[in-house]
mmCIF file of C-alpha atoms and ligand atoms in Angstrom:
data_model
loop_
_atom_site.group_PDB
_atom_site.id
_atom_site.type_symbol
_atom_site.label_atom_id
_atom_site.label_comp_id
_atom_site.label_asym_id
_atom_site.label_seq_id
_atom_site.Cartn_x
_atom_site.Cartn_y
_atom_site.Cartn_z
ATOM 1 C CA MET A 1 157.031 -236.344 -48.902
ATOM 2 C CA PHE A 2 160.333 -237.197 -47.232
ATOM 3 C CA LEU A 3 162.441 -236.325 -44.232
ATOM 4 C CA GLU A 4 165.303 -234.132 -45.436
ATOM 5 C CA SER A 5 166.937 -233.316 -42.119
ATOM 6 C CA LEU A 6 166.947 -234.872 -38.663
ATOM 7 C CA GLU A 7 168.477 -233.532 -35.466
ATOM 8 C CA VAL A 8 168.320 -235.562 -32.267
ATOM 9 C CA THR A 9 169.335 -234.375 -28.802
ATOM 10 C CA HIS A 10 169.466 -236.485 -25.634
ATOM 11 C CA LEU A 11 167.674 -239.552 -26.894
ATOM 12 C CA ARG A 12 169.206 -242.699 -25.332
ATOM 13 C CA ASN A 13 172.913 -242.668 -26.328
ATOM 14 C CA LEU A 14 172.371 -240.028 -29.025
ATOM 15 C CA GLN A 15 173.595 -236.893 -27.258
ATOM 16 C CA HIS A 16 173.521 -234.846 -30.403
ATOM 17 C CA LEU A 17 173.186 -236.277 -33.887
ATOM 18 C CA LYS A 18 172.376 -234.522 -37.133
ATOM 19 C CA ILE A 19 171.786 -236.196 -40.480
ATOM 20 C CA SER A 20 170.570 -235.221 -43.930
ATOM 21 C CA PRO A 21 168.708 -238.283 -45.162
ATOM 22 C CA HIS A 22 168.422 -239.324 -48.804
ATOM 23 C CA PRO A 23 164.897 -238.962 -50.259
ATOM 24 C CA LYS A 24 164.984 -242.678 -51.134
ATOM 25 C CA THR A 25 166.940 -245.260 -49.118
ATOM 26 C CA ASN A 26 169.026 -244.663 -46.002
ATOM 27 C CA PHE A 27 171.181 -247.438 -44.588
ATOM 28 C CA ILE A 28 172.251 -246.925 -40.984
ATOM 29 C CA VAL A 29 175.057 -249.271 -40.005
ATOM 30 C CA GLY A 30 177.060 -249.888 -36.857
ATOM 31 C CA ARG A 31 177.741 -252.389 -34.106
ATOM 32 C CA ASN A 32 175.226 -253.543 -31.526
ATOM 33 C CA GLY A 33 174.353 -250.797 -29.089
ATOM 34 C CA CYS A 34 175.757 -247.952 -31.202
ATOM 35 C CA GLY A 35 172.366 -246.224 -31.512
ATOM 36 C CA LYS A 36 170.862 -247.396 -34.830
ATOM 37 C CA THR A 37 167.443 -248.293 -33.452
ATOM 38 C CA SER A 38 167.524 -245.065 -31.431
ATOM 39 C CA ILE A 39 167.682 -243.098 -34.692
ATOM 40 C CA LEU A 40 164.531 -244.886 -35.888
ATOM 41 C CA GLU A 41 162.999 -244.234 -32.480
ATOM 42 C CA ALA A 42 163.693 -240.514 -32.959
ATOM 43 C CA ILE A 43 161.827 -240.541 -36.300
ATOM 44 C CA SER A 44 158.966 -242.441 -34.703
ATOM 45 C CA LEU A 45 158.749 -239.840 -31.908
ATOM 46 C CA LEU A 46 158.726 -237.044 -34.445
ATOM 47 C CA SER A 47 155.811 -238.680 -36.247
ATOM 48 C CA ASN A 48 153.581 -239.812 -33.413
ATOM 49 C CA GLY A 49 155.072 -238.711 -30.117
ATOM 50 C CA ARG A 50 155.750 -242.302 -29.167
ATOM 51 C CA SER A 51 158.653 -244.669 -29.354
ATOM 52 C CA PHE A 52 157.955 -248.141 -30.709
ATOM 53 C CA ARG A 53 160.204 -249.566 -27.997
ATOM 54 C CA SER A 54 158.987 -247.950 -24.839
ATOM 55 C CA VAL A 55 155.957 -246.082 -23.596
ATOM 56 C CA ASP A 56 157.886 -244.682 -20.650
ATOM 57 C CA PRO A 57 159.648 -241.440 -21.731
ATOM 58 C CA LYS A 58 162.111 -241.766 -18.843
ATOM 59 C CA LYS A 59 163.639 -244.790 -20.587
ATOM 60 C CA VAL A 60 164.105 -242.919 -23.856
ATOM 61 C CA ILE A 61 165.605 -239.674 -22.501
ATOM 62 C CA SER A 62 169.413 -239.906 -22.080
ATOM 63 C CA HIS A 63 170.438 -240.755 -18.506
ATOM 64 C CA THR A 64 172.391 -237.515 -18.258
ATOM 65 C CA ALA A 65 169.535 -235.234 -19.397
ATOM 66 C CA SER A 66 166.034 -234.235 -18.347
ATOM 67 C CA GLU A 67 164.582 -233.646 -21.791
ATOM 68 C CA LEU A 68 164.918 -235.059 -25.290
ATOM 69 C CA VAL A 69 164.393 -233.015 -28.432
ATOM 70 C CA VAL A 70 163.936 -234.126 -32.035
ATOM 71 C CA PHE A 71 163.731 -231.745 -34.994
ATOM 72 C CA GLY A 72 163.002 -232.748 -38.545
ATOM 73 C CA GLY A 73 162.617 -230.952 -41.834
ATOM 74 C CA VAL A 74 159.900 -232.595 -43.913
ATOM 75 C CA ASN A 75 159.976 -231.894 -47.620
ATOM 76 C CA PRO A 76 156.326 -232.093 -48.746
ATOM 77 C CA GLY A 77 157.449 -232.952 -52.263
ATOM 78 C CA ASN A 78 155.341 -230.270 -53.937
ATOM 79 C CA GLY A 79 158.108 -227.780 -54.540
ATOM 80 C CA SER A 80 157.495 -225.723 -51.383
ATOM 81 C CA GLY A 81 160.079 -225.442 -48.621
ATOM 82 C CA PRO A 82 160.472 -227.920 -45.752
ATOM 83 C CA GLU A 83 158.037 -227.984 -42.868
ATOM 84 C CA LYS A 84 159.906 -227.893 -39.593
ATOM 85 C CA LEU A 85 158.612 -230.466 -37.124
ATOM 86 C CA GLY A 86 159.796 -230.554 -33.531
ATOM 87 C CA ILE A 87 159.015 -232.632 -30.478
ATOM 88 C CA SER A 88 160.359 -232.540 -26.963
ATOM 89 C CA LYS A 89 159.698 -234.841 -24.046
ATOM 90 C CA GLY A 90 160.433 -234.232 -20.386
ATOM 91 C CA MET A 91 160.986 -236.645 -17.493
ATOM 92 C CA ASN A 92 157.523 -235.853 -16.138
ATOM 93 C CA GLY A 93 155.950 -237.117 -19.345
ATOM 94 C CA SER A 94 155.291 -233.645 -20.755
ATOM 95 C CA THR A 95 155.311 -233.503 -24.549
ATOM 96 C CA LEU A 96 155.559 -230.439 -26.738
ATOM 97 C CA ALA A 97 154.938 -230.689 -30.469
ATOM 98 C CA ARG A 98 155.679 -227.881 -32.904
ATOM 99 C CA ILE A 99 155.260 -227.272 -36.610
ATOM 100 C CA ASP A 100 157.134 -224.288 -38.023
ATOM 101 C CA GLY A 101 157.526 -222.948 -34.489
ATOM 102 C CA GLU A 102 153.821 -223.158 -33.655
ATOM 103 C CA THR A 103 152.809 -225.328 -30.717
ATOM 104 C CA GLN A 104 150.342 -228.033 -31.732
ATOM 105 C CA LYS A 105 147.371 -229.057 -29.614
ATOM 106 C CA ARG A 106 147.516 -232.551 -31.035
ATOM 107 C CA ILE A 107 150.456 -234.815 -31.815
ATOM 108 C CA SER A 108 148.419 -236.176 -34.715
ATOM 109 C CA SER A 109 149.208 -232.946 -36.614
ATOM 110 C CA LEU A 110 152.791 -234.233 -36.819
ATOM 111 C CA ALA A 111 151.656 -237.648 -38.063
ATOM 112 C CA ILE A 112 149.801 -236.006 -40.962
ATOM 113 C CA LYS A 113 153.029 -234.299 -42.053
ATOM 114 C CA LEU A 114 155.246 -237.321 -41.443
ATOM 115 C CA PRO A 115 153.405 -240.643 -41.662
ATOM 116 C CA ILE A 116 155.642 -243.611 -40.851
ATOM 117 C CA VAL A 117 155.375 -247.376 -40.992
ATOM 118 C CA SER A 118 157.894 -249.082 -38.744
ATOM 119 C CA ILE A 119 158.833 -252.739 -38.477
ATOM 120 C CA ASP A 120 161.136 -253.888 -35.706
ATOM 121 C CA THR A 121 161.658 -257.084 -33.703
ATOM 122 C CA GLY A 122 158.643 -256.364 -31.479
ATOM 123 C CA SER A 123 156.315 -256.012 -34.479
ATOM 124 C CA ILE A 124 155.835 -259.781 -34.708
ATOM 125 C CA GLU A 125 153.255 -259.237 -31.945
ATOM 126 C CA LEU A 126 150.987 -258.121 -34.764
ATOM 127 C CA ILE A 127 150.710 -261.803 -35.691
ATOM 128 C CA ASP A 128 151.338 -263.505 -32.347
ATOM 129 C CA GLY A 129 149.902 -261.071 -29.829
ATOM 130 C CA GLY A 130 146.423 -260.012 -28.738
ATOM 131 C CA PRO A 131 144.142 -257.791 -30.829
ATOM 132 C CA GLY A 132 145.363 -254.474 -29.326
ATOM 133 C CA LEU A 133 148.279 -253.983 -31.714
ATOM 134 C CA ARG A 134 146.215 -255.086 -34.722
ATOM 135 C CA ARG A 135 143.510 -252.544 -33.823
ATOM 136 C CA SER A 136 146.089 -249.817 -33.394
ATOM 137 C CA ILE A 137 147.688 -250.391 -36.808
ATOM 138 C CA LEU A 138 144.207 -250.476 -38.332
ATOM 139 C CA ASP A 139 143.406 -247.183 -36.654
ATOM 140 C CA TRP A 140 146.717 -245.774 -37.901
ATOM 141 C CA GLY A 141 145.776 -246.765 -41.448
ATOM 142 C CA MET A 142 142.234 -245.421 -41.095
ATOM 143 C CA PHE A 143 143.481 -242.097 -39.774
ATOM 144 C CA HIS A 144 145.868 -241.651 -42.679
ATOM 145 C CA VAL A 145 143.272 -242.323 -45.336
ATOM 146 C CA GLU A 146 140.526 -240.393 -43.514
ATOM 147 C CA HIS A 147 141.739 -237.784 -41.002
ATOM 148 C CA THR A 148 138.239 -237.308 -39.482
ATOM 149 C CA TYR A 149 138.481 -240.878 -38.200
ATOM 150 C CA LEU A 150 140.494 -239.697 -35.197
ATOM 151 C CA ASP A 151 137.708 -237.395 -33.950
ATOM 152 C CA ILE A 152 135.125 -240.136 -34.359
ATOM 153 C CA TRP A 153 137.374 -242.538 -32.449
ATOM 154 C CA HIS A 154 137.995 -239.990 -29.651
ATOM 155 C CA ARG A 155 134.255 -239.395 -29.249
ATOM 156 C CA TYR A 156 133.660 -243.142 -29.037
ATOM 157 C CA ARG A 157 136.503 -243.565 -26.485
ATOM 158 C CA ARG A 158 135.132 -240.798 -24.300
ATOM 159 C CA VAL A 159 131.642 -242.311 -24.044
ATOM 160 C CA TYR A 160 133.035 -245.846 -23.769
ATOM 161 C CA LYS A 161 135.213 -244.799 -20.822
ATOM 162 C CA GLN A 162 132.252 -243.170 -19.072
ATOM 163 C CA LYS A 163 130.102 -246.260 -19.584
ATOM 164 C CA ASN A 164 132.903 -248.508 -18.345
ATOM 165 C CA ALA A 165 133.433 -246.318 -15.265
ATOM 166 C CA LEU A 166 129.716 -246.620 -14.487
ATOM 167 C CA LEU A 167 129.826 -250.411 -14.884
ATOM 168 C CA LYS A 168 132.836 -250.616 -12.557
ATOM 169 C CA SER A 169 131.351 -248.270 -9.929
ATOM 170 C CA THR A 170 129.744 -249.555 -6.764
ATOM 171 C CA LYS A 171 126.370 -248.030 -7.718
ATOM 172 C CA VAL A 172 123.377 -250.227 -8.414
ATOM 173 C CA ILE A 173 122.878 -249.877 -12.174
ATOM 174 C CA SER A 174 119.693 -250.535 -14.082
ATOM 175 C CA GLU A 175 119.430 -251.555 -17.725
ATOM 176 C CA ASN A 176 117.846 -248.140 -18.323
ATOM 177 C CA ASP A 177 120.945 -246.360 -16.947
ATOM 178 C CA LEU A 178 123.027 -248.285 -19.436
ATOM 179 C CA SER A 179 120.640 -247.590 -22.284
ATOM 180 C CA TYR A 180 121.483 -243.879 -22.079
ATOM 181 C CA TRP A 181 125.190 -244.612 -22.705
ATOM 182 C CA ASN A 182 124.435 -247.232 -25.346
ATOM 183 C CA GLN A 183 122.498 -244.670 -27.369
ATOM 184 C CA GLN A 184 125.521 -242.372 -27.213
ATOM 185 C CA LEU A 185 127.885 -245.162 -28.249
ATOM 186 C CA VAL A 186 126.121 -246.607 -31.249
ATOM 187 C CA ASN A 187 126.485 -243.801 -33.804
ATOM 188 C CA GLU A 188 130.261 -243.577 -33.516
ATOM 189 C CA GLY A 189 130.565 -247.316 -32.879
ATOM 190 C CA GLN A 190 128.701 -248.201 -36.048
ATOM 191 C CA LEU A 191 130.643 -245.598 -38.043
ATOM 192 C CA ILE A 192 134.008 -246.923 -36.844
ATOM 193 C CA ASP A 193 132.888 -250.419 -37.732
ATOM 194 C CA ASP A 194 131.837 -249.427 -41.269
ATOM 195 C CA MET A 195 135.033 -247.453 -41.880
ATOM 196 C CA ARG A 196 137.288 -250.229 -40.604
ATOM 197 C CA GLY A 197 135.409 -252.818 -42.681
ATOM 198 C CA LYS A 198 135.965 -250.799 -45.865
ATOM 199 C CA TYR A 199 139.608 -250.154 -44.995
ATOM 200 C CA ILE A 200 140.301 -253.857 -44.401
ATOM 201 C CA ALA A 201 138.689 -254.770 -47.721
ATOM 202 C CA GLU A 202 141.170 -252.410 -49.415
ATOM 203 C CA LEU A 203 144.038 -253.659 -47.251
ATOM 204 C CA ASN A 204 143.198 -257.263 -48.014
ATOM 205 C CA ALA A 205 143.307 -256.632 -51.773
ATOM 206 C CA GLN A 206 146.780 -255.056 -51.461
ATOM 207 C CA PHE A 207 147.941 -257.762 -49.041
ATOM 208 C CA GLN A 208 146.903 -260.547 -51.406
ATOM 209 C CA ASN A 209 148.633 -258.809 -54.299
ATOM 210 C CA ILE A 210 151.857 -258.485 -52.283
ATOM 211 C CA ALA A 211 151.630 -262.062 -50.990
ATOM 212 C CA SER A 212 151.255 -263.681 -54.385
ATOM 213 C CA ASN A 213 153.024 -261.266 -56.733
ATOM 214 C CA TYR A 214 155.909 -260.097 -54.550
ATOM 215 C CA PHE A 215 156.353 -262.657 -51.780
ATOM 216 C CA ASN A 216 155.633 -265.822 -53.792
ATOM 217 C CA ILE A 217 153.308 -267.136 -51.097
ATOM 218 C CA ALA A 218 151.491 -270.071 -52.698
ATOM 219 C CA GLU A 219 148.970 -270.652 -49.897
ATOM 220 C CA PRO A 220 145.797 -268.570 -49.861
ATOM 221 C CA VAL A 221 146.159 -265.723 -47.354
ATOM 222 C CA SER A 222 143.663 -263.079 -46.300
ATOM 223 C CA LEU A 223 142.793 -260.313 -43.856
ATOM 224 C CA ARG A 224 139.278 -260.135 -42.484
ATOM 225 C CA TYR A 225 137.614 -257.711 -40.105
ATOM 226 C CA LYS A 226 136.009 -259.180 -37.033
ATOM 227 C CA SER A 227 133.607 -256.683 -35.456
ATOM 228 C CA GLY A 228 133.427 -256.410 -31.714
ATOM 229 C CA TRP A 229 129.995 -258.074 -31.743
ATOM 230 C CA ASN A 230 128.282 -260.946 -33.521
ATOM 231 C CA LYS A 231 126.798 -259.555 -36.726
ATOM 232 C CA GLN A 232 125.000 -262.776 -37.599
ATOM 233 C CA LYS A 233 123.178 -262.820 -34.310
ATOM 234 C CA TYR A 234 122.243 -259.131 -33.922
ATOM 235 C CA SER A 235 120.785 -256.716 -36.459
ATOM 236 C CA ASP A 236 123.090 -253.907 -35.271
ATOM 237 C CA LEU A 237 125.318 -252.774 -32.407
ATOM 238 C CA TYR A 238 122.436 -251.139 -30.549
ATOM 239 C CA GLN A 239 120.405 -254.361 -30.488
ATOM 240 C CA CYS A 240 123.457 -256.263 -29.276
ATOM 241 C CA LEU A 241 124.078 -253.755 -26.452
ATOM 242 C CA GLU A 242 120.443 -253.633 -25.386
ATOM 243 C CA LEU A 243 120.010 -257.412 -25.324
ATOM 244 C CA ASN A 244 123.232 -257.866 -23.369
ATOM 245 C CA ALA A 245 122.843 -255.041 -20.841
ATOM 246 C CA ARG A 246 122.293 -257.477 -17.963
ATOM 247 C CA THR A 247 125.452 -259.444 -18.818
ATOM 248 C CA GLU A 248 127.525 -256.233 -19.006
ATOM 249 C CA ILE A 249 126.180 -255.137 -15.600
ATOM 250 C CA GLU A 250 127.060 -258.522 -14.106
ATOM 251 C CA ARG A 251 130.524 -258.645 -15.708
ATOM 252 C CA LYS A 252 131.151 -254.955 -14.865
ATOM 253 C CA THR A 253 132.712 -254.133 -18.214
ATOM 254 C CA CYS A 254 131.872 -253.091 -21.805
ATOM 255 C CA LEU A 255 131.807 -256.397 -23.637
ATOM 256 C CA TYR A 256 130.699 -255.377 -27.124
ATOM 257 C CA GLY A 257 131.750 -252.706 -29.601
ATOM 258 C CA PRO A 258 134.647 -251.686 -31.844
ATOM 259 C CA HIS A 259 137.027 -251.623 -28.860
ATOM 260 C CA ARG A 260 136.730 -255.439 -28.989
ATOM 261 C CA ALA A 261 137.297 -255.775 -32.724
ATOM 262 C CA ASP A 262 140.137 -257.658 -34.374
ATOM 263 C CA MET A 263 141.705 -258.342 -37.742
ATOM 264 C CA VAL A 264 141.869 -262.029 -38.572
ATOM 265 C CA ILE A 265 145.000 -262.961 -40.517
ATOM 266 C CA SER A 266 144.425 -266.262 -42.310
ATOM 267 C CA TRP A 267 146.978 -268.531 -43.906
ATOM 268 C CA SER A 268 145.788 -271.560 -45.863
ATOM 269 C CA ASP A 269 142.847 -272.959 -43.873
ATOM 270 C CA GLY A 270 143.881 -271.643 -40.450
ATOM 271 C CA MET A 271 145.133 -268.566 -38.633
ATOM 272 C CA ALA A 272 148.664 -267.348 -39.440
ATOM 273 C CA LYS A 273 149.339 -267.184 -35.703
ATOM 274 C CA ASP A 274 148.686 -270.923 -35.280
ATOM 275 C CA ILE A 275 150.166 -272.484 -38.386
ATOM 276 C CA CYS A 276 152.950 -270.306 -39.765
ATOM 277 C CA SER A 277 156.639 -270.859 -39.078
ATOM 278 C CA ARG A 278 158.513 -267.891 -37.607
ATOM 279 C CA GLY A 279 159.890 -267.026 -41.048
ATOM 280 C CA GLN A 280 156.409 -267.141 -42.594
ATOM 281 C CA LYS A 281 155.020 -264.980 -39.785
ATOM 282 C CA LYS A 282 157.652 -262.349 -40.471
ATOM 283 C CA LEU A 283 156.747 -262.387 -44.137
ATOM 284 C CA VAL A 284 153.054 -261.956 -43.271
ATOM 285 C CA LEU A 285 153.974 -259.084 -40.944
ATOM 286 C CA TYR A 286 155.902 -257.343 -43.748
ATOM 287 C CA GLY A 287 153.015 -258.107 -46.105
ATOM 288 C CA VAL A 288 150.442 -256.416 -43.841
ATOM 289 C CA ARG A 289 152.582 -253.340 -43.176
ATOM 290 C CA LEU A 290 153.619 -252.931 -46.806
ATOM 291 C CA ALA A 291 149.960 -253.357 -47.810
ATOM 292 C CA GLN A 292 149.278 -250.300 -45.634
ATOM 293 C CA VAL A 293 151.893 -248.400 -47.616
ATOM 294 C CA ALA A 294 150.180 -249.493 -50.843
ATOM 295 C CA VAL A 295 146.700 -248.503 -49.561
ATOM 296 C CA MET A 296 147.900 -245.041 -48.587
ATOM 297 C CA ARG A 297 149.475 -244.614 -51.952
ATOM 298 C CA ALA A 298 146.358 -245.814 -53.774
ATOM 299 C CA LEU A 299 143.857 -243.761 -51.766
ATOM 300 C CA ARG A 300 145.867 -240.662 -50.785
ATOM 301 C CA SER A 301 148.808 -240.620 -53.207
ATOM 302 C CA ILE A 302 151.141 -240.467 -50.215
ATOM 303 C CA SER A 303 154.001 -242.836 -49.436
ATOM 304 C CA PRO A 304 154.785 -243.073 -45.736
ATOM 305 C CA VAL A 305 158.374 -243.231 -44.518
ATOM 306 C CA LEU A 306 159.428 -246.834 -43.861
ATOM 307 C CA LEU A 307 161.541 -247.711 -40.832
ATOM 308 C CA LEU A 308 162.964 -251.230 -41.117
ATOM 309 C CA ASP A 309 165.020 -252.154 -38.102
ATOM 310 C CA ASP A 310 167.716 -254.796 -38.616
ATOM 311 C CA LEU A 311 166.251 -255.934 -41.925
ATOM 312 C CA PRO A 312 169.162 -258.261 -42.826
ATOM 313 C CA ALA A 313 168.826 -260.033 -39.485
ATOM 314 C CA GLU A 314 165.034 -260.254 -39.611
ATOM 315 C CA LEU A 315 164.502 -261.739 -43.066
ATOM 316 C CA ASP A 316 166.372 -264.335 -45.098
ATOM 317 C CA LYS A 317 167.950 -263.653 -48.487
ATOM 318 C CA ASN A 318 164.894 -264.553 -50.589
ATOM 319 C CA ASN A 319 162.515 -262.551 -48.452
ATOM 320 C CA ILE A 320 164.798 -259.506 -48.543
ATOM 321 C CA GLU A 321 164.722 -259.759 -52.317
ATOM 322 C CA TYR A 322 160.921 -259.796 -52.215
ATOM 323 C CA VAL A 323 160.841 -256.663 -50.052
ATOM 324 C CA THR A 324 163.348 -255.003 -52.396
ATOM 325 C CA ARG A 325 161.077 -255.711 -55.373
ATOM 326 C CA PHE A 326 158.210 -254.073 -53.526
ATOM 327 C CA LEU A 327 160.341 -251.019 -52.746
ATOM 328 C CA MET A 328 161.289 -250.731 -56.421
ATOM 329 C CA ASP A 329 157.623 -250.645 -57.489
ATOM 330 C CA PHE A 330 156.370 -248.571 -54.539
ATOM 331 C CA PRO A 331 159.156 -246.047 -54.051
ATOM 332 C CA CYS A 332 159.209 -244.410 -50.654
ATOM 333 C CA GLN A 333 161.808 -243.052 -48.273
ATOM 334 C CA ALA A 334 163.204 -245.894 -46.196
ATOM 335 C CA PHE A 335 165.521 -246.114 -43.200
ATOM 336 C CA ILE A 336 167.115 -249.547 -42.927
ATOM 337 C CA THR A 337 169.480 -250.485 -40.120
ATOM 338 C CA ALA A 338 172.113 -253.219 -40.270
ATOM 339 C CA ILE A 339 175.080 -254.391 -38.263
ATOM 340 C CA SER A 340 177.588 -253.653 -41.072
ATOM 341 C CA GLU A 341 177.743 -252.656 -44.688
ATOM 342 C CA GLN A 342 178.796 -256.227 -45.541
ATOM 343 C CA SER A 343 175.732 -257.676 -43.848
ATOM 344 C CA ILE A 344 173.419 -255.803 -46.189
ATOM 345 C CA ASN A 345 172.062 -258.046 -48.875
ATOM 346 C CA GLU A 346 173.660 -257.543 -52.320
ATOM 347 C CA THR A 347 170.248 -257.178 -53.944
ATOM 348 C CA LEU A 348 169.240 -254.411 -51.555
ATOM 349 C CA LEU A 349 172.427 -252.475 -52.277
ATOM 350 C CA SER A 350 172.477 -253.025 -56.004
ATOM 351 C CA GLN A 351 168.775 -252.420 -56.619
ATOM 352 C CA LEU A 352 168.262 -249.494 -54.277
ATOM 353 C CA THR A 353 171.030 -247.502 -55.887
ATOM 354 C CA GLU A 354 169.728 -244.135 -54.741
ATOM 355 C CA HIS A 355 170.846 -244.304 -51.146
ATOM 356 C CA HIS A 356 172.976 -242.844 -48.379
ATOM 357 C CA MET A 357 175.031 -244.999 -46.027
ATOM 358 C CA PHE A 358 175.423 -243.691 -42.469
ATOM 359 C CA HIS A 359 177.996 -245.241 -40.153
ATOM 360 C CA VAL A 360 177.283 -244.839 -36.439
ATOM 361 C CA GLU A 361 179.615 -245.454 -33.478
ATOM 362 C CA HIS A 362 178.789 -244.776 -29.815
ATOM 363 C CA GLY A 363 175.820 -242.569 -30.691
ATOM 364 C CA LYS A 364 177.769 -240.463 -33.169
ATOM 365 C CA LEU A 365 177.861 -240.314 -36.930
ATOM 366 C CA VAL A 366 181.344 -241.323 -38.080
ATOM 367 C CA SER A 367 180.796 -241.060 -41.799
ATOM 368 C CA ALA A 368 178.066 -240.500 -44.291
ATOM 369 C CA GLU A 369 178.027 -240.659 -48.046
HETATM 370 N N1 ADP B 401 168.135 -243.681 -21.451
HETATM 371 C C1 ADP B 401 169.335 -243.959 -21.963
HETATM 372 N N2 ADP B 401 170.368 -243.097 -21.797
HETATM 373 C C2 ADP B 401 171.588 -243.357 -22.328
HETATM 374 N N3 ADP B 401 171.871 -244.468 -23.031
HETATM 375 C C3 ADP B 401 170.887 -245.364 -23.214
HETATM 376 C C4 ADP B 401 169.576 -245.160 -22.700
HETATM 377 N N4 ADP B 401 168.809 -246.211 -23.048
HETATM 378 C C5 ADP B 401 169.609 -247.034 -23.758
HETATM 379 N N5 ADP B 401 170.856 -246.533 -23.857
HETATM 380 C C6 ADP B 401 172.013 -247.067 -24.581
HETATM 381 O O1 ADP B 401 171.918 -246.537 -25.889
HETATM 382 C C7 ADP B 401 172.335 -247.476 -26.827
HETATM 383 C C8 ADP B 401 171.165 -247.544 -27.788
HETATM 384 O O2 ADP B 401 171.257 -248.617 -28.530
HETATM 385 P P1 ADP B 401 170.334 -248.979 -29.746
HETATM 386 O O3 ADP B 401 169.825 -247.778 -30.419
HETATM 387 O O4 ADP B 401 169.395 -250.002 -29.303
HETATM 388 O O5 ADP B 401 171.511 -249.607 -30.588
HETATM 389 P P2 ADP B 401 171.533 -250.507 -31.870
HETATM 390 O O6 ADP B 401 170.181 -250.474 -32.455
HETATM 391 O O7 ADP B 401 172.588 -249.861 -32.706
HETATM 392 O O8 ADP B 401 171.939 -251.863 -31.406
HETATM 393 C C9 ADP B 401 172.681 -248.752 -26.091
HETATM 394 O O9 ADP B 401 174.082 -248.811 -25.965
HETATM 395 C C10 ADP B 401 172.025 -248.571 -24.729
HETATM 396 O O10 ADP B 401 172.764 -249.149 -23.701
HETATM 397 MG MG1 MG B 402 168.919 -252.103 -32.746
#
């Protein structure tokens, strides 16, 4: 699977840009502010309806326009013709997703056709930030290995929101009132927990392989799932919810369940967040995201499209060589941005020989090979 054509209209400074990407590596080069990250943003929108830089569509739509449109031709890699994906976003937040001209009820239909893994400057939050981003990349991974996961997650969210609304309301709530919602929550909650646990076990195996065999990390590193409740203390989620109903009523919020889960990233005998240098954190971040690529390949025989923003600026020479080695063994379509052709590491250029180089100036393509 790879993106064989991309057409972007009215996205930031890209008024109208059309490219035919290489099935393997695509280098996008140009000065600061020319629109390189915006091209990656366009691919991200086409995959999941969201930009990795901004949740507010008004910021992404060009100042001079009221709507942005991205079209992409996805070659499924099985000999059949390209699937035509399209997404448009209006100033009022409206989103329209299409596949081969047919309007889609869910954006996730696009993600199935065009799975992406993106790493940009903000991604370091995966190590440094709160659990929200870690849960969302876990859910991304889960969805791509098991599409039914999304429905299970939506059902859980719906009940969780209703229970939370009740807890926050001014009504006097009894433990019995809560018990009704807890019974609704546990099936999906337990299922999500089991699925995530299995996924992280797989992810951890790939992560450890990448860390020691590709990234030369000598310290022991690992990924571990932390459920949203204490599994040593309670026999299951239902028992935890029932025994803590009073506390939830007093605190007016849902305190236990998969919405509180996390992924613990360990380095040596501590947490990566606390003991790693910035360079090591970046390497761990690449390790986790590339492990997701490896898991998808192992379990679904699919390689997602990689978006690596400013790779030469983000990683040092050795680490870029490590990533290159991974890309050689796990071939996938990649989009890599850089300030200039000269700034791209020699190893990247010489090893990833099957590539296109796109030069961008002021939101326009000036040359492509
Ligand atoms: N909504 C918008 N409308 C028009 N231009 C924008 C908008 N948002 C950002 N820009 C401009 O678009 C350019 C996008 O830059 P970006 O893709 O981040 O560049 P690069 O990654 O090449 O440094 C910047 O020059 C920025 O000022
Ligand atoms: Mg940029």
